[in-house]
Short mmCIF file of C-alpha atoms in Angstrom, two decimals:
data_model
loop_
_atom_site.label_atom_id
_atom_site.label_comp_id
_atom_site.label_asym_id
_atom_site.label_seq_id
_atom_site.Cartn_x
_atom_site.Cartn_y
_atom_site.Cartn_z
CA MET A 1 292.11 161.45 132.36
CA SER A 2 292.15 158.67 129.76
CA PRO A 3 290.23 155.42 130.44
CA GLU A 4 293.53 153.54 130.71
CA LYS A 5 294.98 155.95 133.31
CA GLN A 6 291.73 155.94 135.25
CA SER A 7 291.74 152.13 135.25
CA LEU A 8 295.33 152.14 136.47
CA THR A 9 294.39 154.49 139.33
CA PHE A 10 291.47 152.22 140.25
CA LEU A 11 293.81 149.23 140.24
CA HIS A 12 296.36 150.86 142.56
CA ILE A 13 293.63 151.84 145.04
CA ALA A 14 292.24 148.30 144.93
CA VAL A 15 295.65 146.70 145.54
CA LEU A 16 296.35 148.96 148.55
CA LEU A 17 292.98 148.08 150.11
CA PHE A 18 293.44 144.38 149.27
CA GLY A 19 296.68 144.50 151.25
CA GLY A 20 294.72 145.56 154.32
CA THR A 21 291.97 142.97 153.84
CA ALA A 22 294.16 140.10 155.08
CA LEU A 23 294.42 141.68 158.53
CA PHE A 24 290.77 140.95 159.27
CA ALA A 25 291.45 137.20 159.17
CA LYS A 26 293.26 137.74 162.48
CA LEU A 27 291.37 140.74 163.85
CA ILE A 28 287.85 139.28 163.62
CA GLY A 29 287.05 136.48 166.08
CA LEU A 30 285.11 134.34 163.58
CA ASN A 31 285.99 131.48 161.26
CA ALA A 32 286.78 132.12 157.59
CA LEU A 33 283.34 131.11 156.31
CA ASP A 34 281.44 133.33 158.75
CA ILE A 35 283.66 136.29 157.91
CA THR A 36 283.03 135.69 154.20
CA VAL A 37 279.25 135.48 154.57
CA TYR A 38 278.92 138.63 156.64
CA ARG A 39 281.41 140.72 154.64
CA THR A 40 279.81 139.76 151.31
CA ALA A 41 276.31 140.51 152.61
CA ILE A 42 277.47 143.92 153.86
CA ALA A 43 279.32 144.54 150.59
CA ALA A 44 276.19 143.67 148.58
CA VAL A 45 274.09 146.15 150.57
CA ALA A 46 276.76 148.86 150.20
CA LEU A 47 277.07 148.30 146.46
CA THR A 48 273.28 148.34 145.98
CA ALA A 49 273.06 151.65 147.85
CA PHE A 50 275.90 153.06 145.75
CA LEU A 51 274.25 152.06 142.47
CA ILE A 52 270.92 153.56 143.56
CA LEU A 53 272.48 156.82 144.76
CA THR A 54 274.52 157.22 141.57
CA LYS A 55 271.52 156.19 139.42
CA GLN A 56 273.40 153.33 137.79
CA ALA A 57 271.77 150.18 136.45
CA ILE A 58 271.29 147.23 138.77
CA ARG A 59 269.58 144.81 136.42
CA LEU A 60 271.68 142.94 133.87
CA ARG A 61 271.04 143.34 130.16
CA GLN A 62 270.57 139.68 129.22
CA LEU A 63 269.17 136.58 130.92
CA ARG A 64 272.39 134.74 130.01
CA ASP A 65 274.39 137.23 132.05
CA TYR A 66 272.64 136.18 135.26
CA GLY A 67 273.98 132.67 134.76
CA ILE A 68 277.49 134.05 134.31
CA ALA A 69 277.05 136.23 137.42
CA ILE A 70 276.05 133.18 139.46
CA MET A 71 279.07 131.25 138.20
CA LEU A 72 281.41 134.14 139.08
CA GLY A 73 279.76 134.50 142.49
CA ILE A 74 280.34 130.84 143.31
CA VAL A 75 284.01 131.04 142.30
CA VAL A 76 284.66 134.28 144.20
CA GLY A 77 282.79 132.99 147.27
CA LEU A 78 285.03 129.93 147.46
CA HIS A 79 288.03 132.18 146.87
CA TRP A 80 287.13 134.42 149.80
CA VAL A 81 286.61 131.50 152.20
CA THR A 82 289.93 129.88 151.31
CA TYR A 83 291.68 133.27 151.34
CA PHE A 84 290.75 133.98 154.96
CA ALA A 85 291.27 130.35 155.98
CA GLY A 86 294.80 130.41 154.57
CA MET A 87 295.61 133.59 156.49
CA GLN A 88 294.24 132.19 159.73
CA MET A 89 296.28 129.00 159.43
CA ALA A 90 299.58 130.26 158.00
CA GLY A 91 299.65 133.88 159.16
CA ILE A 92 299.22 137.04 157.09
CA THR A 93 302.67 137.20 155.50
CA ILE A 94 302.99 133.55 154.44
CA GLY A 95 299.30 133.28 153.55
CA ILE A 96 299.40 136.27 151.20
CA ILE A 97 302.57 135.00 149.50
CA ALA A 98 300.96 131.59 148.92
CA PHE A 99 297.88 133.28 147.48
CA PHE A 100 300.11 135.34 145.24
CA THR A 101 300.90 132.42 143.00
CA TYR A 102 297.78 133.56 141.12
CA PRO A 103 299.50 135.87 138.56
CA VAL A 104 301.63 132.95 137.34
CA MET A 105 298.57 130.68 137.27
CA THR A 106 296.77 133.36 135.26
CA VAL A 107 299.45 133.25 132.60
CA PHE A 108 299.18 129.45 132.40
CA MET A 109 295.39 129.37 132.50
CA GLU A 110 294.60 132.07 129.94
CA PRO A 111 296.12 130.15 126.99
CA LEU A 112 293.81 127.21 127.79
CA PHE A 113 290.83 129.37 126.80
CA SER A 114 292.47 130.16 123.45
CA LYS A 115 293.91 126.64 123.04
CA ARG A 116 297.56 127.68 123.12
CA LEU A 117 300.55 126.18 124.93
CA PRO A 118 302.53 128.24 127.47
CA HIS A 119 305.99 129.49 126.46
CA LEU A 120 309.15 127.87 127.75
CA GLN A 121 309.96 130.96 129.83
CA ASP A 122 306.62 130.50 131.59
CA VAL A 123 307.70 127.02 132.66
CA PHE A 124 310.99 128.29 134.11
CA ILE A 125 309.25 131.07 136.03
CA ALA A 126 306.67 128.59 137.34
CA ILE A 127 309.52 126.40 138.64
CA MET A 128 310.97 129.45 140.42
CA VAL A 129 307.59 130.14 142.04
CA LEU A 130 307.26 126.50 143.12
CA LEU A 131 310.73 126.69 144.68
CA GLY A 132 309.60 129.77 146.59
CA ILE A 133 306.53 127.93 147.87
CA TYR A 134 308.73 124.96 148.85
CA LEU A 135 310.87 127.28 151.00
CA LEU A 136 307.76 128.55 152.76
CA VAL A 137 306.50 125.07 153.69
CA PRO A 138 307.79 124.02 157.13
CA GLU A 139 307.16 120.30 156.50
CA ALA A 140 305.48 118.15 153.85
CA ASN A 141 302.57 117.30 156.11
CA LEU A 142 299.01 118.58 155.73
CA GLY A 143 298.64 118.06 159.46
CA ASN A 144 300.94 121.04 159.92
CA GLN A 145 298.84 124.20 160.25
CA VAL A 146 301.19 126.41 158.24
CA THR A 147 301.53 123.86 155.42
CA LEU A 148 297.76 123.45 155.20
CA GLY A 149 297.42 127.24 155.17
CA ILE A 150 299.86 127.49 152.26
CA VAL A 151 297.98 124.84 150.26
CA THR A 152 294.72 126.64 151.00
CA GLY A 153 296.25 129.97 149.96
CA VAL A 154 297.49 128.54 146.66
CA PHE A 155 294.03 127.11 145.94
CA SER A 156 292.54 130.52 146.73
CA GLY A 157 294.95 132.02 144.21
CA PHE A 158 293.77 129.54 141.58
CA LEU A 159 290.14 130.53 142.20
CA PHE A 160 290.99 134.23 142.01
CA ALA A 161 292.85 133.74 138.72
CA LEU A 162 289.90 131.78 137.35
CA ARG A 163 287.46 134.52 138.41
CA ASN A 164 289.55 137.23 136.73
CA ILE A 165 289.85 135.32 133.46
CA LEU A 166 286.15 134.42 133.31
CA GLN A 167 285.15 137.98 134.20
CA LYS A 168 287.45 139.45 131.57
CA ARG A 169 286.08 137.12 128.88
CA TYR A 170 282.39 137.01 129.69
CA PHE A 171 281.38 139.87 132.00
CA VAL A 172 283.55 142.87 131.19
CA GLY A 173 280.67 144.92 129.76
CA TYR A 174 279.38 145.90 133.20
CA SER A 175 280.65 148.49 135.69
CA GLY A 176 282.81 147.46 138.64
CA PRO A 177 280.13 148.07 141.32
CA GLN A 178 277.46 146.26 139.29
CA THR A 179 279.76 143.31 138.67
CA MET A 180 280.74 142.96 142.32
CA LEU A 181 277.17 143.39 143.58
CA TYR A 182 276.10 140.13 141.97
CA GLN A 183 279.26 138.27 142.94
CA ALA A 184 279.00 139.35 146.59
CA LEU A 185 275.27 138.58 146.70
CA VAL A 186 275.68 135.09 145.21
CA ALA A 187 278.62 134.31 147.51
CA SER A 188 276.68 135.37 150.60
CA ILE A 189 273.54 133.39 149.67
CA MET A 190 275.58 130.32 148.71
CA LEU A 191 277.42 130.16 152.05
CA CYS A 192 274.88 131.51 154.54
CA ALA A 193 273.49 128.04 155.34
CA PHE A 194 276.85 127.06 156.86
CA ILE A 195 277.21 129.91 159.36
CA GLU A 196 278.41 128.82 162.82
CA VAL A 197 277.85 132.10 164.71
CA PRO A 198 274.47 133.80 164.08
CA ILE A 199 274.54 137.56 163.60
CA ASN A 200 272.89 138.20 166.98
CA GLN A 201 275.77 136.37 168.70
CA VAL A 202 278.58 138.23 166.96
CA ALA A 203 280.57 140.43 169.38
CA GLU A 204 280.02 144.18 169.01
CA ASN A 205 283.68 144.82 168.15
CA ASP A 206 283.55 142.13 165.45
CA LEU A 207 280.40 143.75 164.01
CA TYR A 208 282.24 147.04 163.56
CA LEU A 209 285.16 145.24 161.95
CA LEU A 210 282.80 143.36 159.63
CA LEU A 211 281.22 146.65 158.56
CA LEU A 212 284.68 148.05 157.89
CA VAL A 213 285.91 145.05 155.90
CA GLY A 214 282.58 144.72 154.06
CA VAL A 215 282.38 148.32 152.85
CA VAL A 216 285.94 149.70 152.73
CA PHE A 217 287.96 146.53 152.15
CA THR A 218 285.52 144.45 150.06
CA ALA A 219 282.93 146.52 148.19
CA ALA A 220 285.33 149.34 147.32
CA PRO A 221 288.49 147.46 146.22
CA HIS A 222 286.67 144.71 144.32
CA ALA A 223 284.56 147.31 142.52
CA PHE A 224 287.73 149.24 141.66
CA PHE A 225 289.47 146.04 140.56
CA ALA A 226 286.55 144.93 138.39
CA ALA A 227 286.36 148.41 136.85
CA SER A 228 290.09 148.33 136.04
CA LEU A 229 289.66 145.13 134.01
CA ARG A 230 287.49 147.03 131.51
CA HIS A 231 290.60 148.72 130.07
CA LEU A 232 293.49 146.65 131.46
CA SER A 233 294.40 143.01 130.87
CA ALA A 234 294.26 140.40 133.62
CA LYS A 235 298.05 140.14 133.30
CA THR A 236 298.52 143.89 133.84
CA ALA A 237 296.33 143.60 136.92
CA GLY A 238 298.58 140.78 138.12
CA LEU A 239 301.69 142.90 137.59
CA ILE A 240 300.43 145.85 139.64
CA SER A 241 299.02 143.47 142.24
CA CYS A 242 302.57 142.34 143.03
CA LEU A 243 302.56 145.26 145.47
CA GLN A 244 299.82 143.58 147.53
CA PRO A 245 302.07 141.22 149.58
CA LEU A 246 304.30 144.17 150.44
CA TYR A 247 301.33 146.13 151.75
CA ALA A 248 299.96 143.12 153.64
CA SER A 249 303.32 142.26 155.23
CA PHE A 250 303.84 145.88 156.28
CA PHE A 251 300.35 146.11 157.83
CA ALA A 252 300.82 142.75 159.58
CA PHE A 253 304.15 143.87 161.04
CA LEU A 254 302.78 147.26 162.07
CA LEU A 255 299.46 146.14 163.58
CA LEU A 256 299.93 142.45 164.45
CA ASN A 257 303.67 142.37 165.13
CA GLU A 258 304.22 139.53 162.63
CA HIS A 259 307.93 139.05 161.94
CA ILE A 260 309.41 137.68 158.72
CA THR A 261 312.04 134.92 158.86
CA LEU A 262 314.92 134.75 156.38
CA THR A 263 313.48 131.61 154.72
CA THR A 264 310.10 133.31 154.35
CA LEU A 265 311.80 136.37 152.86
CA ILE A 266 313.73 134.29 150.30
CA GLY A 267 310.70 132.15 149.39
CA GLY A 268 308.45 135.18 149.20
CA THR A 269 310.94 137.02 146.99
CA LEU A 270 310.98 134.10 144.55
CA VAL A 271 307.18 133.95 144.41
CA ILE A 272 306.67 137.69 143.99
CA SER A 273 309.57 138.01 141.52
CA GLY A 274 308.11 135.17 139.46
CA ALA A 275 304.71 136.85 139.42
CA PHE A 276 306.28 140.20 138.52
CA PHE A 277 308.52 138.96 135.70
CA GLU A 278 305.87 136.70 134.22
CA THR A 279 303.31 139.46 133.89
CA TYR A 280 305.97 141.98 132.77
CA LEU A 281 307.21 139.71 129.98
CA VAL A 282 303.70 138.94 128.78
CA ASN A 283 302.81 142.63 128.65
CA LYS A 284 306.06 143.40 126.83
CA GLN A 285 305.28 140.73 124.23
CA ALA A 286 301.75 142.07 123.82
CA LYS A 287 303.07 145.59 123.12
CA ALA A 288 305.61 144.23 120.62
CA THR A 289 302.87 142.55 118.57
CA LYS A 290 300.78 145.74 118.29
#
């Protein structure tokens, strides 16, 4: 299997598992920050064990890379907190759609690093995505729980896009598990001082769910996703990731009985279509210039 095909396989596995991650915002009886701290700590332990068992390097090659790892860990830690918070406030389906503005933000943000302006088509697609978000918002009031959840989800998408771009530019030389080990470790250490429920007070059922989300739905998919970026662009990752809201909505309907309204369906279609077409067009242009 070629490196590109292997990366594509890794990406599809990651997106499927990411779709299931959102469920734990509702299944675990903790706030978003506590869930983030515990899942990242568990993920860090799991990734360390994996690297030791497979005899892969744990230490980074340069002192400078530790600074980059800390920066990425801070960004991804904030992303995870806002991701779960958005789901808890707006629900799985709406929360994941709000978060999924990130592929469009990626296309706008990447040119800033190379000092280029976005294309006109990017502006039109961004307007379409904004219209989709507008349809999702029940009222223009941050006091409304769903509205606040949507804003939080969009901010989480911005942080995720920023993490992907920074990782692609400055940290792509490391394996997926090694990359995610440092990000999970930094995120856990950064947020652990703000825990509301100590580990000895966490319900037994929640402990099992935290183990599941930490190992299967955090360590594994983020390692696969990071590994895929070694041979795929951030935009390609965004294109394939357009399947994530479909997976999340299906899981939420199946396990949590969350129903989708017509307005949510229309708004979600606009957001996901915008993300899909934006990343598709960018990849098509990239191939044409080769």
